[in-house]
Tab-separated table of C-alpha atoms in Angstrom:
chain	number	residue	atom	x	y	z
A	24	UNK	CA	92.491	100.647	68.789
A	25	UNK	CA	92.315	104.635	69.227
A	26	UNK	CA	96.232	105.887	69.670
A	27	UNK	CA	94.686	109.534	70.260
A	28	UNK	CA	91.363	111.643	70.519
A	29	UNK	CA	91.102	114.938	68.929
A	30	UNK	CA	88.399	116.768	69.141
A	31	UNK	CA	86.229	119.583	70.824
A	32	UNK	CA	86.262	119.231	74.842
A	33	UNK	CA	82.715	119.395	75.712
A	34	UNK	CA	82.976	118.441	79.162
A	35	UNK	CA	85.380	117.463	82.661
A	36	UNK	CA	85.747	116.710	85.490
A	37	UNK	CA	88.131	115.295	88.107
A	38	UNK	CA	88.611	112.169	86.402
A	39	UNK	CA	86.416	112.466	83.102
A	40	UNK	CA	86.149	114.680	80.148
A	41	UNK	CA	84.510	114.304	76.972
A	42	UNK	CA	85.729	114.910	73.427
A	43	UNK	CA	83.221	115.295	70.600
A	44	UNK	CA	84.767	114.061	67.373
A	45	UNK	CA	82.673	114.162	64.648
A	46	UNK	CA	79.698	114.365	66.485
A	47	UNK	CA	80.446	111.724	68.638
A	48	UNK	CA	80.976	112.083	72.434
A	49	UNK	CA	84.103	110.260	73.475
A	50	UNK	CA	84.469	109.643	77.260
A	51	UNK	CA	87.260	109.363	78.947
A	52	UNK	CA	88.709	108.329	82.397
A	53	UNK	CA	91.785	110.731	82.767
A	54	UNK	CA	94.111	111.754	85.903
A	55	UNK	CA	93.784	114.718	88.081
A	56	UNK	CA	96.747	116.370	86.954
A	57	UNK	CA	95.571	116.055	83.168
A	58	UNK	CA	92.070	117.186	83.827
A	59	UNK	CA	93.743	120.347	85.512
A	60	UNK	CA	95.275	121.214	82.311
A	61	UNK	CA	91.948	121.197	80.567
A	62	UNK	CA	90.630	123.497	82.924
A	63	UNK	CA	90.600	126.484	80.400
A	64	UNK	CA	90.442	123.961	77.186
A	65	UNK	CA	86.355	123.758	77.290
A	66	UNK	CA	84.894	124.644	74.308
A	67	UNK	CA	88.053	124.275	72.595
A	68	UNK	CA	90.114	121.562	70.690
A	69	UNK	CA	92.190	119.161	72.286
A	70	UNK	CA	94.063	116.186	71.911
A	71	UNK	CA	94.577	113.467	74.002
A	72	UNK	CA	96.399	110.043	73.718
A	73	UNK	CA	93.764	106.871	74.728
A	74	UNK	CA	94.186	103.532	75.916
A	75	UNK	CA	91.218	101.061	75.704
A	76	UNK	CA	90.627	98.833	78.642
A	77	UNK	CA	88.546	96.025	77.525
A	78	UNK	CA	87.367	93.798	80.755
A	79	UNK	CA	84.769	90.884	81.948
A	80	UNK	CA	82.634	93.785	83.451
A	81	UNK	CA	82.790	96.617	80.609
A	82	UNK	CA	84.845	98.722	78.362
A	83	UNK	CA	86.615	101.778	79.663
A	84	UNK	CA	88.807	104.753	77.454
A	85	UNK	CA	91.303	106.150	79.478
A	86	UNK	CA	92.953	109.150	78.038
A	87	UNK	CA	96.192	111.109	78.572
A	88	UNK	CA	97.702	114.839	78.654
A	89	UNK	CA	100.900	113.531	76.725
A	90	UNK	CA	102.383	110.313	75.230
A	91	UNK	CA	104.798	109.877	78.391
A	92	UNK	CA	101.848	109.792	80.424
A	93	UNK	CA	100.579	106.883	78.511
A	94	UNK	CA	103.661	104.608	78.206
A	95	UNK	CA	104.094	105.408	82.403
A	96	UNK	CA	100.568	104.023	82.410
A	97	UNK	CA	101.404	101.018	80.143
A	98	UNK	CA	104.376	100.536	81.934
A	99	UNK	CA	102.464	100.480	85.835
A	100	UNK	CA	99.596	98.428	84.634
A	101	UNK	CA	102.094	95.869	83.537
A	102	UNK	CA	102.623	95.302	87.052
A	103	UNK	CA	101.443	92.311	88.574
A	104	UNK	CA	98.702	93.800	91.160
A	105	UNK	CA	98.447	97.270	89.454
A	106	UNK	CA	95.194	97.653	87.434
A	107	UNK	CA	94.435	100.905	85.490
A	108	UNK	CA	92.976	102.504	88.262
A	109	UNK	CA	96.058	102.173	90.697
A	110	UNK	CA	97.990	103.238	87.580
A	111	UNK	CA	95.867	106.624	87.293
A	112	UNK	CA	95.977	107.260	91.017
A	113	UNK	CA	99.323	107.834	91.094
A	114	UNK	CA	99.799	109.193	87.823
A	115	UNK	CA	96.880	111.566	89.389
A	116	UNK	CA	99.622	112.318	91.848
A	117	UNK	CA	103.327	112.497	89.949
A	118	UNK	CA	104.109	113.439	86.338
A	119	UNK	CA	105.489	111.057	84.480
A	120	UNK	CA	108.965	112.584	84.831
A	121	UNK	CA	108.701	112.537	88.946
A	122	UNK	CA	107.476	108.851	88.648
A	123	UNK	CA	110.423	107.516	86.493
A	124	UNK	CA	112.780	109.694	89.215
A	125	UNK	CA	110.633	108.144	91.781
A	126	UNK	CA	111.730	104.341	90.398
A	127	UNK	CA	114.877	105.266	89.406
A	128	UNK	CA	115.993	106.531	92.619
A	129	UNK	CA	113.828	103.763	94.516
A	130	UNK	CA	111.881	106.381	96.574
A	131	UNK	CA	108.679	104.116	97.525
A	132	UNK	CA	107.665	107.134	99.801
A	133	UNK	CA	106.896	109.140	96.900
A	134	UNK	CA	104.740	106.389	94.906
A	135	UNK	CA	102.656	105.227	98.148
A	136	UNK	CA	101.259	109.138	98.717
A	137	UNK	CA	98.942	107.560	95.751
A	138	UNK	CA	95.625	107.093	97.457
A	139	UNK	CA	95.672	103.008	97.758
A	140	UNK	CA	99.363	102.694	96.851
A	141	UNK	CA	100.961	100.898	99.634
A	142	UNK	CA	104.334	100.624	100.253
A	143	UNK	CA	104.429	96.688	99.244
A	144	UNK	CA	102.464	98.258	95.656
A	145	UNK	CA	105.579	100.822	95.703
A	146	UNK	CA	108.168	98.418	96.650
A	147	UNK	CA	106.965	96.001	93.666
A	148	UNK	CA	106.499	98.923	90.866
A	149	UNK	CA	110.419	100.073	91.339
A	150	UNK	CA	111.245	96.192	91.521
A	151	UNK	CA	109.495	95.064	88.572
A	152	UNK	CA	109.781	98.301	86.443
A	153	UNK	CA	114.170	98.659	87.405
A	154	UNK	CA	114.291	94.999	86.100
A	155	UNK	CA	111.802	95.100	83.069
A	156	UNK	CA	113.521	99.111	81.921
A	157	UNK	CA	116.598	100.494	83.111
A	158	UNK	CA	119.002	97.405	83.673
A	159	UNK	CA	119.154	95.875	80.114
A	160	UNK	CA	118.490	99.284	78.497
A	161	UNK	CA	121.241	100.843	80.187
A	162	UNK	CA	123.977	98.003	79.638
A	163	UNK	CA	122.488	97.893	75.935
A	164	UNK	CA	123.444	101.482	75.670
A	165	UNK	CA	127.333	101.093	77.121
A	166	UNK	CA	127.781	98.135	74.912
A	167	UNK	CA	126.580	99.683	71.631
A	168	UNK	CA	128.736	102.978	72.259
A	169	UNK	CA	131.358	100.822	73.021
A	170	UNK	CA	134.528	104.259	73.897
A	171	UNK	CA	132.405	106.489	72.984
A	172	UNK	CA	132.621	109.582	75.459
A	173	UNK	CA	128.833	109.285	75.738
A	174	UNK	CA	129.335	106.039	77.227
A	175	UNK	CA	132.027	107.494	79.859
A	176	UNK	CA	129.356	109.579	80.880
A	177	UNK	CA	127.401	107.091	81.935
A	178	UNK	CA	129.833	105.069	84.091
A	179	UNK	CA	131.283	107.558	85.633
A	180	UNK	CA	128.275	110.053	86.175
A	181	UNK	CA	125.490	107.868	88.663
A	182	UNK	CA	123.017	110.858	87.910
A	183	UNK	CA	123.210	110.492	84.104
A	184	UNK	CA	122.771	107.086	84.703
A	185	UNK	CA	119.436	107.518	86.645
A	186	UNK	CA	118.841	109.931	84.265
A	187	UNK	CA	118.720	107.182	81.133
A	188	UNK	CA	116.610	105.184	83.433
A	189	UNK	CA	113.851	107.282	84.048
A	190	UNK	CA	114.298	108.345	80.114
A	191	UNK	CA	113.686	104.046	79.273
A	192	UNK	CA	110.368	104.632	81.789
A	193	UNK	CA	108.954	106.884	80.186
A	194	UNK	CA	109.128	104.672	77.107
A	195	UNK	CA	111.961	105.997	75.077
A	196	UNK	CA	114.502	103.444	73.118
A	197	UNK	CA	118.026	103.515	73.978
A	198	UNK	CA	119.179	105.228	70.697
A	199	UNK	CA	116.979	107.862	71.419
A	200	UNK	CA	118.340	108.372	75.146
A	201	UNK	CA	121.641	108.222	74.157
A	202	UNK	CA	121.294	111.277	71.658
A	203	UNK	CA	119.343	113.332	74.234
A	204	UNK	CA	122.070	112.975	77.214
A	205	UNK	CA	124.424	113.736	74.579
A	206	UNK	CA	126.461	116.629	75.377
A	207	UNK	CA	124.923	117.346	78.733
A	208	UNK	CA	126.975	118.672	81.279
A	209	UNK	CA	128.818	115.385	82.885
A	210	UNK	CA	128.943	117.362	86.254
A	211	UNK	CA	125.237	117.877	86.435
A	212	UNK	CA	124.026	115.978	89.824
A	213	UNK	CA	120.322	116.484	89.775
A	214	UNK	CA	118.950	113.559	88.648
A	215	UNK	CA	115.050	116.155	87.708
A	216	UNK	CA	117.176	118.931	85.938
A	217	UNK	CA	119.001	116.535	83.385
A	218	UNK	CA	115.626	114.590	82.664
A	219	UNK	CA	114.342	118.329	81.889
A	220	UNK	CA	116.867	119.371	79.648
A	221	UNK	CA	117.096	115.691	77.827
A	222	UNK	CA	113.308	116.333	77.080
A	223	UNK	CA	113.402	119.943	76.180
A	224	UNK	CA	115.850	118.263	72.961
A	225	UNK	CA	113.555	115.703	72.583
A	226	UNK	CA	110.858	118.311	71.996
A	227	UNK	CA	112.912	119.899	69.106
């Protein structure tokens, strides 16, 4: 119903700030690590991508610092046993691009520092989110290259590859991946520094 929120920040918190648009005080539920961007937005404009959470019990607006943060929260509520609030907890603890690493690199240590993220919670995200993402995007990606050298890349470069998988997390299509990994270094092993530099394109 609301894809974004823009609009004077008139108030936050923790986990809450408030966006007048048009005269009208929007509240939203947001994570730690967005409401500590905000810090010196008060009084000033902002935007924010939303989510609407309609339930039996009420109606909540969650909002987000950036559009990866909202597909990673798509993505973890689609989780059997992860509600929104799970999904903000530990997106109140990892950026989307640490998260997406994180599953990618099946590091359940990282996901369960979430306060009430087990490890059986973290076990299940990588599961579910590996099988539902990376797998069919990934062998999509080889096939429709076909000998392209992109497509070398990604056989023969296991970093590249975790890379594309953490690039399908945070909700981008194939096409799109394939163009950002483009001429990247092949011999590039750290699976954060390639995401980086495959989003600082995609920012162009």
């Amino acid at each position: 119903m609301f894809y974004y929120l823009k609009g004077e920040l008139t108030y936050r918190d923790i986990n809450t700030c408030v966006i007048d648009c048009g005269g009208v005080g929007y509240k939203l539920t947001v994570s730690y690590l967005t409401s500590e961007a905000l810090v010196s937005k008060l009084g000033k404009e902002v935007k924010l991508f939303s989510h609407l959470a309609v339930r039996e019990d009420g109606v909540e607006l969650f909002g987000f610092g950036s559009n990866e943060e909202k597909e990673c929260f798509n993505r973890l509520t689609s989780v059997s046993g992860i509600g929104p609030k799970a999904a903000m907890s530990i997106l109140s603890t990892m950026t989307p691009e640490k998260l997406a690493v994180a599953i990618c690199t099946d590091d359940k240590k990282a996901i369960a520092k979430a306060p009430g993220i087990g490890a059986k919670s973290a076990a299940r995200i990588i599961l579910e989110l590996k099988d539902k993402m990376s797998k069919e995007m990934l062998a999509d990606s080889i096939t429709t290259v076909g000998s392209d050298e992109s497509a070398q890349i990604y056989v023969s470069n296991s970093a590249i590859s975790e890379a594309s998988e953490a690039l399908a997390v945070l909700g981008y299509d194939k096409s799109t991946v394939l163009s950002a990994l483009k001429g990247i270094d092949p011999s590039l092993t750290d699976v954060g520094e390639i995401i980086k530099a495959a989003l600082k394109k995609l920012a162009r």
